[in-house]
Coordinates of C-alpha atoms in Angstrom, one line a residue:
M1 CA 142.7 53.7 1.0
T2 CA 145.7 55.8 0.1
K3 CA 144.6 59.3 -1.0
D4 CA 146.4 60.5 -4.2
V5 CA 147.5 64.3 -4.3
Y6 CA 147.7 66.2 -7.6
I7 CA 149.2 69.7 -8.5
L8 CA 147.3 72.0 -10.6
G9 CA 147.2 75.7 -11.4
T10 CA 151.0 76.3 -11.5
A11 CA 152.2 79.8 -12.0
R12 CA 155.1 82.1 -11.4
T13 CA 156.0 85.7 -11.8
P14 CA 158.9 86.6 -14.3
I15 CA 162.2 86.5 -12.5
G16 CA 163.6 90.0 -12.0
G17 CA 167.3 90.9 -11.4
L18 CA 168.6 92.7 -8.2
L19 CA 167.2 96.2 -8.2
G20 CA 165.6 95.4 -11.5
E21 CA 162.2 95.5 -13.0
L22 CA 160.5 93.7 -10.2
S23 CA 162.3 95.6 -7.4
G24 CA 159.3 98.1 -6.8
L25 CA 157.3 95.1 -5.5
S26 CA 157.7 93.4 -2.1
A27 CA 157.8 89.6 -1.7
T28 CA 154.3 89.4 -0.5
E29 CA 153.1 91.4 -3.5
L30 CA 154.8 89.0 -5.7
G31 CA 153.5 86.1 -3.9
A32 CA 149.9 87.5 -4.1
H33 CA 150.2 88.0 -7.9
S34 CA 151.4 84.4 -8.5
A35 CA 148.7 83.1 -6.1
R36 CA 145.8 84.8 -7.9
A37 CA 147.3 83.4 -11.3
S38 CA 147.4 79.7 -9.7
V39 CA 143.8 79.8 -8.5
T40 CA 142.7 80.9 -11.9
R41 CA 144.7 78.5 -13.8
A42 CA 143.6 75.8 -11.6
G43 CA 139.9 76.4 -12.6
L44 CA 138.8 76.6 -9.0
S45 CA 136.6 79.0 -7.0
P46 CA 138.9 80.9 -4.5
E47 CA 136.4 79.7 -1.9
T48 CA 137.7 76.2 -2.3
I49 CA 141.2 76.9 -0.9
E50 CA 141.5 76.0 2.6
Q51 CA 145.1 76.4 3.6
C52 CA 148.2 78.2 2.4
F53 CA 151.9 77.4 2.8
M54 CA 154.4 80.1 1.4
G55 CA 158.1 80.0 1.6
C56 CA 160.2 83.0 2.4
V57 CA 163.9 83.2 3.5
L58 CA 164.2 87.0 4.1
P59 CA 161.0 88.1 5.8
A60 CA 162.5 91.0 7.7
G61 CA 160.7 94.1 7.3
L62 CA 157.7 92.4 5.5
G63 CA 155.4 92.6 8.4
Q64 CA 153.6 90.0 10.4
A65 CA 152.7 86.7 8.8
P66 CA 153.8 87.1 5.3
A67 CA 151.9 84.1 4.0
R68 CA 148.8 85.5 5.6
Q69 CA 149.5 88.8 3.7
V70 CA 149.5 86.8 0.4
V71 CA 146.2 85.1 1.1
L72 CA 144.2 88.4 1.8
S73 CA 146.0 90.3 -0.8
A74 CA 145.2 87.6 -3.5
G75 CA 141.5 88.0 -2.6
L76 CA 141.3 84.5 -0.9
P77 CA 138.7 84.0 1.9
R78 CA 139.6 85.1 5.3
S79 CA 139.0 81.5 6.4
V80 CA 142.3 80.4 4.7
Q81 CA 144.9 79.3 7.2
A82 CA 148.4 80.4 6.3
T83 CA 151.8 79.4 7.4
T84 CA 155.1 81.0 6.2
V85 CA 157.9 78.5 5.7
N86 CA 161.8 78.9 5.8
K87 CA 163.9 76.0 4.8
M88 CA 166.4 78.1 3.0
C89 CA 166.4 77.6 -0.8
G90 CA 164.1 74.7 -0.3
S91 CA 161.3 76.7 1.2
G92 CA 159.0 76.8 -1.8
M93 CA 159.3 73.1 -2.4
Q94 CA 159.1 72.4 1.5
A95 CA 155.7 74.4 1.3
A96 CA 154.5 72.0 -1.4
T97 CA 155.5 69.0 0.5
L98 CA 153.7 70.2 3.6
A99 CA 150.5 70.8 1.5
H100 CA 150.9 67.3 0.1
D101 CA 151.3 65.7 3.5
R102 CA 148.3 67.7 4.9
I103 CA 146.1 66.5 2.1
K104 CA 147.4 63.0 2.3
A105 CA 146.5 63.0 6.1
G106 CA 143.0 64.1 5.3
C107 CA 143.3 67.4 7.0
A108 CA 142.4 69.6 3.8
S109 CA 141.4 69.0 0.3
V110 CA 142.9 72.0 -1.5
I111 CA 145.9 74.0 -0.5
L112 CA 147.9 76.8 -2.1
A113 CA 151.6 76.4 -1.8
G114 CA 154.7 78.0 -3.1
G115 CA 157.5 80.5 -2.4
M116 CA 158.3 84.3 -2.8
E117 CA 161.5 86.6 -2.4
S118 CA 162.3 90.2 -3.0
M119 CA 166.0 90.0 -2.6
S120 CA 166.2 93.6 -3.7
N121 CA 164.2 94.7 -0.7
A122 CA 165.9 92.8 1.9
P123 CA 166.9 95.2 4.6
H124 CA 170.1 96.0 6.3
L125 CA 170.5 95.2 10.0
L126 CA 171.8 97.5 12.8
P127 CA 173.0 95.2 15.5
R128 CA 173.0 96.4 19.3
Q129 CA 171.0 99.6 18.2
R130 CA 168.3 98.6 20.8
Q131 CA 171.0 99.3 23.4
G132 CA 172.6 102.2 21.7
I133 CA 176.2 102.9 20.7
K134 CA 177.7 105.0 23.4
F135 CA 180.9 105.7 21.6
G136 CA 182.6 104.7 18.4
N137 CA 181.5 103.1 15.2
G138 CA 178.6 100.9 14.5
T139 CA 178.1 98.0 12.2
V140 CA 175.6 97.5 9.2
I141 CA 174.7 93.9 8.2
D142 CA 173.1 92.9 5.0
S143 CA 170.1 90.7 6.0
M144 CA 170.2 89.1 2.5
S145 CA 173.9 87.9 2.8
R146 CA 173.8 87.1 6.5
D147 CA 170.4 85.1 6.5
G148 CA 170.5 83.9 2.9
L149 CA 174.0 83.6 1.3
E150 CA 176.4 83.0 4.1
D151 CA 177.2 79.7 5.9
A152 CA 176.0 79.7 9.6
Y153 CA 178.6 77.1 10.7
E154 CA 181.6 78.6 9.1
P155 CA 180.9 82.4 10.1
G156 CA 181.6 84.6 6.9
A157 CA 182.0 81.8 4.4
L158 CA 179.7 82.4 1.4
M159 CA 177.9 79.5 -0.4
G160 CA 180.0 80.2 -3.6
Q161 CA 183.2 79.2 -1.7
F162 CA 181.8 75.7 -1.0
A163 CA 180.8 75.6 -4.7
D164 CA 184.4 76.1 -5.6
R165 CA 185.5 73.4 -3.1
S166 CA 183.0 70.9 -4.4
A167 CA 184.3 71.6 -8.1
V168 CA 187.9 70.9 -7.0
T169 CA 186.9 67.8 -4.9
H170 CA 184.9 66.2 -7.7
Q171 CA 187.1 67.3 -10.4
V172 CA 184.6 69.6 -12.3
S173 CA 186.8 72.1 -14.5
R174 CA 186.0 75.8 -15.1
E175 CA 185.3 74.8 -18.7
E176 CA 182.5 72.2 -17.7
L177 CA 180.9 74.7 -15.6
D178 CA 181.0 77.4 -18.2
D179 CA 179.6 75.0 -20.8
F180 CA 176.6 74.1 -18.4
A181 CA 176.0 77.9 -17.9
V182 CA 176.1 78.4 -21.7
M183 CA 173.7 75.7 -22.3
S184 CA 171.4 76.9 -19.3
L185 CA 171.2 80.3 -21.0
E186 CA 170.7 79.1 -24.4
R187 CA 167.8 77.0 -23.1
A188 CA 166.4 79.9 -21.1
M189 CA 166.5 82.1 -24.2
S190 CA 164.4 79.7 -26.1
G191 CA 161.1 81.1 -24.7
A192 CA 160.0 77.6 -23.7
S193 CA 158.8 79.1 -20.3
V194 CA 156.0 81.3 -21.5
D195 CA 153.4 78.9 -20.1
E196 CA 154.7 79.2 -16.7
I197 CA 154.7 82.9 -16.3
A198 CA 151.9 85.2 -15.2
P199 CA 152.9 88.6 -16.5
V200 CA 153.3 91.5 -13.8
E201 CA 152.1 95.1 -14.4
I202 CA 154.7 97.5 -13.3
A203 CA 154.1 101.3 -12.8
S204 CA 156.8 103.3 -14.5
R205 CA 157.2 107.1 -14.6
R206 CA 154.7 107.6 -17.5
E207 CA 152.8 104.2 -17.9
M208 CA 152.0 100.8 -16.8
Q209 CA 154.5 98.3 -18.3
S210 CA 153.7 94.4 -18.6
V211 CA 156.7 92.4 -17.6
S212 CA 156.1 88.9 -19.1
T213 CA 159.6 87.4 -19.7
D214 CA 162.4 86.8 -17.2
E215 CA 164.7 89.9 -17.0
Q216 CA 168.2 88.3 -16.9
P217 CA 168.3 86.2 -20.0
R218 CA 167.3 89.2 -22.1
K219 CA 170.4 91.1 -20.8
A220 CA 173.0 88.3 -20.8
D221 CA 175.8 88.0 -23.4
I222 CA 176.9 84.3 -23.9
T223 CA 180.2 85.4 -25.4
K224 CA 181.3 86.9 -22.1
I225 CA 180.9 83.7 -20.1
P226 CA 184.4 82.2 -20.6
Q227 CA 186.0 85.6 -19.9
L228 CA 184.6 86.3 -16.4
R229 CA 186.9 86.2 -13.3
P230 CA 186.3 83.8 -10.4
A231 CA 183.9 85.3 -8.1
F232 CA 185.1 83.7 -4.7
G233 CA 188.8 83.8 -5.0
A234 CA 191.5 84.2 -7.8
E235 CA 192.0 80.4 -8.1
G236 CA 188.3 79.4 -8.0
R237 CA 186.1 78.2 -10.7
T238 CA 182.8 79.8 -10.0
T239 CA 181.9 82.9 -11.6
A240 CA 179.1 85.3 -12.0
A241 CA 177.7 83.2 -15.0
N242 CA 178.1 79.6 -13.7
A243 CA 176.5 80.7 -10.5
S244 CA 172.9 81.9 -9.8
S245 CA 172.2 85.6 -9.4
I246 CA 170.5 87.5 -6.7
S247 CA 166.8 87.8 -7.9
D248 CA 163.2 88.6 -7.2
G249 CA 160.1 86.4 -7.9
A250 CA 157.4 84.2 -6.7
S251 CA 156.1 80.8 -7.8
T252 CA 152.8 79.0 -6.6
M253 CA 150.6 76.0 -7.2
I254 CA 147.6 74.4 -6.0
L255 CA 147.6 71.0 -4.5
A256 CA 144.4 69.0 -4.2
G257 CA 143.0 65.5 -3.5
A258 CA 141.5 63.8 -6.4
E259 CA 137.9 64.6 -5.6
A260 CA 138.8 68.4 -6.0
V261 CA 140.7 68.2 -9.3
P262 CA 138.5 69.5 -12.3
A263 CA 137.7 66.9 -14.9
Q264 CA 139.5 68.8 -17.8
S265 CA 142.8 69.2 -15.7
P266 CA 146.1 67.3 -16.6
R267 CA 146.6 64.8 -13.8
V268 CA 149.9 65.7 -12.3
R269 CA 150.3 63.3 -9.4
V270 CA 152.8 63.7 -6.5
I271 CA 154.3 60.3 -6.4
S272 CA 156.7 60.9 -3.2
H273 CA 159.2 63.2 -1.8
I274 CA 162.2 63.2 0.4
C275 CA 164.7 65.2 2.4
Y276 CA 168.5 64.3 2.5
A277 CA 171.0 65.8 5.0
D278 CA 174.7 65.8 5.3
A279 CA 177.5 68.2 6.6
P280 CA 176.7 71.8 5.8
D281 CA 179.6 72.3 3.5
L282 CA 178.6 69.4 1.2
F283 CA 175.3 71.0 0.2
C284 CA 176.3 71.1 -3.6
S285 CA 176.3 67.3 -3.7
A286 CA 173.3 66.7 -1.7
P287 CA 170.7 66.7 -4.5
G288 CA 172.3 63.7 -6.2
F289 CA 171.9 61.7 -2.9
A290 CA 168.4 62.9 -2.3
M291 CA 167.3 61.9 -5.9
A292 CA 169.0 58.4 -5.4
D293 CA 167.1 57.9 -2.4
L294 CA 163.8 59.1 -3.9
L295 CA 164.4 56.7 -6.9
T296 CA 164.8 53.9 -4.3
R297 CA 161.6 55.0 -2.6
T298 CA 159.5 55.2 -5.8
G299 CA 161.0 52.0 -7.5
W300 CA 162.0 54.0 -10.4
T301 CA 165.3 53.9 -12.2
A302 CA 166.9 57.0 -13.4
E303 CA 166.2 55.9 -17.0
D304 CA 162.5 55.7 -16.1
V305 CA 162.4 59.5 -15.5
D306 CA 161.8 61.6 -18.4
L307 CA 162.8 65.0 -17.1
F308 CA 164.8 66.2 -14.2
E309 CA 164.8 69.8 -12.6
V310 CA 168.0 70.5 -10.3
N311 CA 168.3 74.0 -9.0
E312 CA 171.4 75.7 -10.4
A313 CA 172.4 77.5 -7.3
F314 CA 175.7 76.9 -8.9
A315 CA 176.4 75.0 -12.0
V316 CA 178.4 72.3 -10.2
V317 CA 175.2 71.2 -8.4
P318 CA 173.3 69.8 -11.3
I319 CA 176.5 68.4 -12.9
L320 CA 177.1 66.4 -9.7
A321 CA 173.6 65.4 -9.4
A322 CA 173.4 64.1 -13.0
R323 CA 176.8 62.2 -12.3
H324 CA 175.6 60.7 -9.1
I325 CA 172.4 59.1 -10.5
G326 CA 173.9 58.4 -14.0
V327 CA 172.0 60.6 -16.4
S328 CA 172.6 62.9 -19.2
T329 CA 172.3 66.6 -18.8
D330 CA 170.2 66.5 -22.1
K331 CA 167.1 65.9 -19.8
V332 CA 168.3 68.1 -16.8
N333 CA 166.8 71.7 -16.7
I334 CA 165.6 71.6 -20.4
R335 CA 164.1 75.2 -20.1
G336 CA 167.2 76.5 -18.5
G337 CA 167.8 77.1 -14.7
A338 CA 168.9 79.6 -12.1
C339 CA 172.4 80.2 -13.7
A340 CA 170.4 81.9 -16.5
L341 CA 167.1 83.0 -14.8
G342 CA 168.3 83.9 -11.4
H343 CA 167.5 82.5 -7.8
P344 CA 165.0 84.1 -5.6
I345 CA 165.9 81.9 -2.8
G346 CA 162.5 81.6 -1.1
A347 CA 160.7 80.9 -4.5
S348 CA 163.1 78.6 -6.3
G349 CA 161.8 75.4 -4.7
A350 CA 158.3 76.0 -6.1
R351 CA 159.8 77.4 -9.3
I352 CA 161.6 74.3 -10.5
V353 CA 158.5 72.2 -9.6
T354 CA 156.4 74.8 -11.7
T355 CA 158.8 74.4 -14.6
L356 CA 158.9 70.6 -14.3
V357 CA 155.0 70.4 -14.3
N358 CA 154.8 72.6 -17.5
A359 CA 157.6 70.9 -19.3
L360 CA 156.1 67.5 -18.7
I361 CA 152.7 68.6 -19.8
A362 CA 154.2 70.2 -22.9
R363 CA 155.8 66.9 -23.8
G364 CA 152.6 64.9 -23.5
G365 CA 153.1 63.5 -20.0
G366 CA 155.8 61.3 -18.2
K367 CA 157.7 61.0 -15.1
G368 CA 159.7 63.9 -13.6
M369 CA 161.9 64.6 -10.6
A370 CA 162.9 67.9 -9.1
S371 CA 165.6 68.6 -6.4
I372 CA 167.1 71.6 -4.7
C373 CA 170.0 72.1 -2.4
L374 CA 170.0 74.3 0.6
G375 CA 172.2 75.9 3.2
G376 CA 172.9 73.6 6.1
G377 CA 173.9 70.6 4.0
E378 CA 170.5 69.5 3.0
A379 CA 168.5 68.7 -0.2
L380 CA 164.8 68.1 -1.1
A381 CA 163.4 66.2 -3.9
I382 CA 160.1 65.5 -5.3
A383 CA 158.8 62.8 -7.9
L384 CA 155.8 63.6 -10.2
E385 CA 153.9 61.8 -12.9
V386 CA 151.8 63.5 -15.6
T387 CA 149.2 61.0 -17.1
G388 CA 147.1 63.4 -19.2

């Protein structure tokens, strides 16, 4: 008999800007906060959690076994087995699909999965310092840029340069990119995401402050979006507004077999998931192919799907994905995406699933699909159905 797997207890932190409101917390502290909220929202005892998968792209300096740190800091039993996952921007979604497959295989019944990142706290690297510099200048490398934002196959090339190339290749204008960024920001400003967020208490100089909303939409100015200069070359089309920003945050969920789902919980069933891979410089178009393949696997048509979440690493990504599968952006990222919110890279794959789950529940159910591109030319996609 096929074992159905469900998602419950989704939660995320607010998303903080670079060196912003959440920068005083490490990735593992953010992950533990989200994990505690997920367990509470799932209506489960912490003792029911058997395993944990947590995505993290920038673990340098965090200490041993970041996922294990999350487990113990969140107050989960010492018996919970923990694995840290790095699949670039897809890490948080990969964590969820690994949990799904473990449950499907009968290796566990209840698993915590998600992702976390504090890009503000990513350290700088000092190459060759172990050997020592006998004479001359040394080099300092930003681990966030090297391990998270630069292409490994075209050394020194930033992901945004490939976004510009994709926009030119597929004839996506600067105006179209900016229009999408404005739409994303307006949707993010609506406040619809309040059901996703577990507020974080931050110690200030004088008192504790509760952060309950995403930082960057509060500070954005829509009127300036068309005026921004290209970020990756004078002739480029990608700007700071129609690209995602450097951010901090975490997002988690509980995956469980049907026997472990509380009776009162919405039935959010994982239908299937998929990975698509192409040339590294073609990552911006990969989510469209991933979702097309997943539609074939599920037997759904694009019209069958009520809501889509496509990570806005750059605005060109969801635009190309919507074109590829033939859907309107009216049902893509209806609560706004990373162009507005920010993109804590290890967390975003889980964040878009959390957003999709809550948006489907808010509308009373339906089918949903989430996809995310990642460095190296891959994309992940997952299909969900909420039935009550």
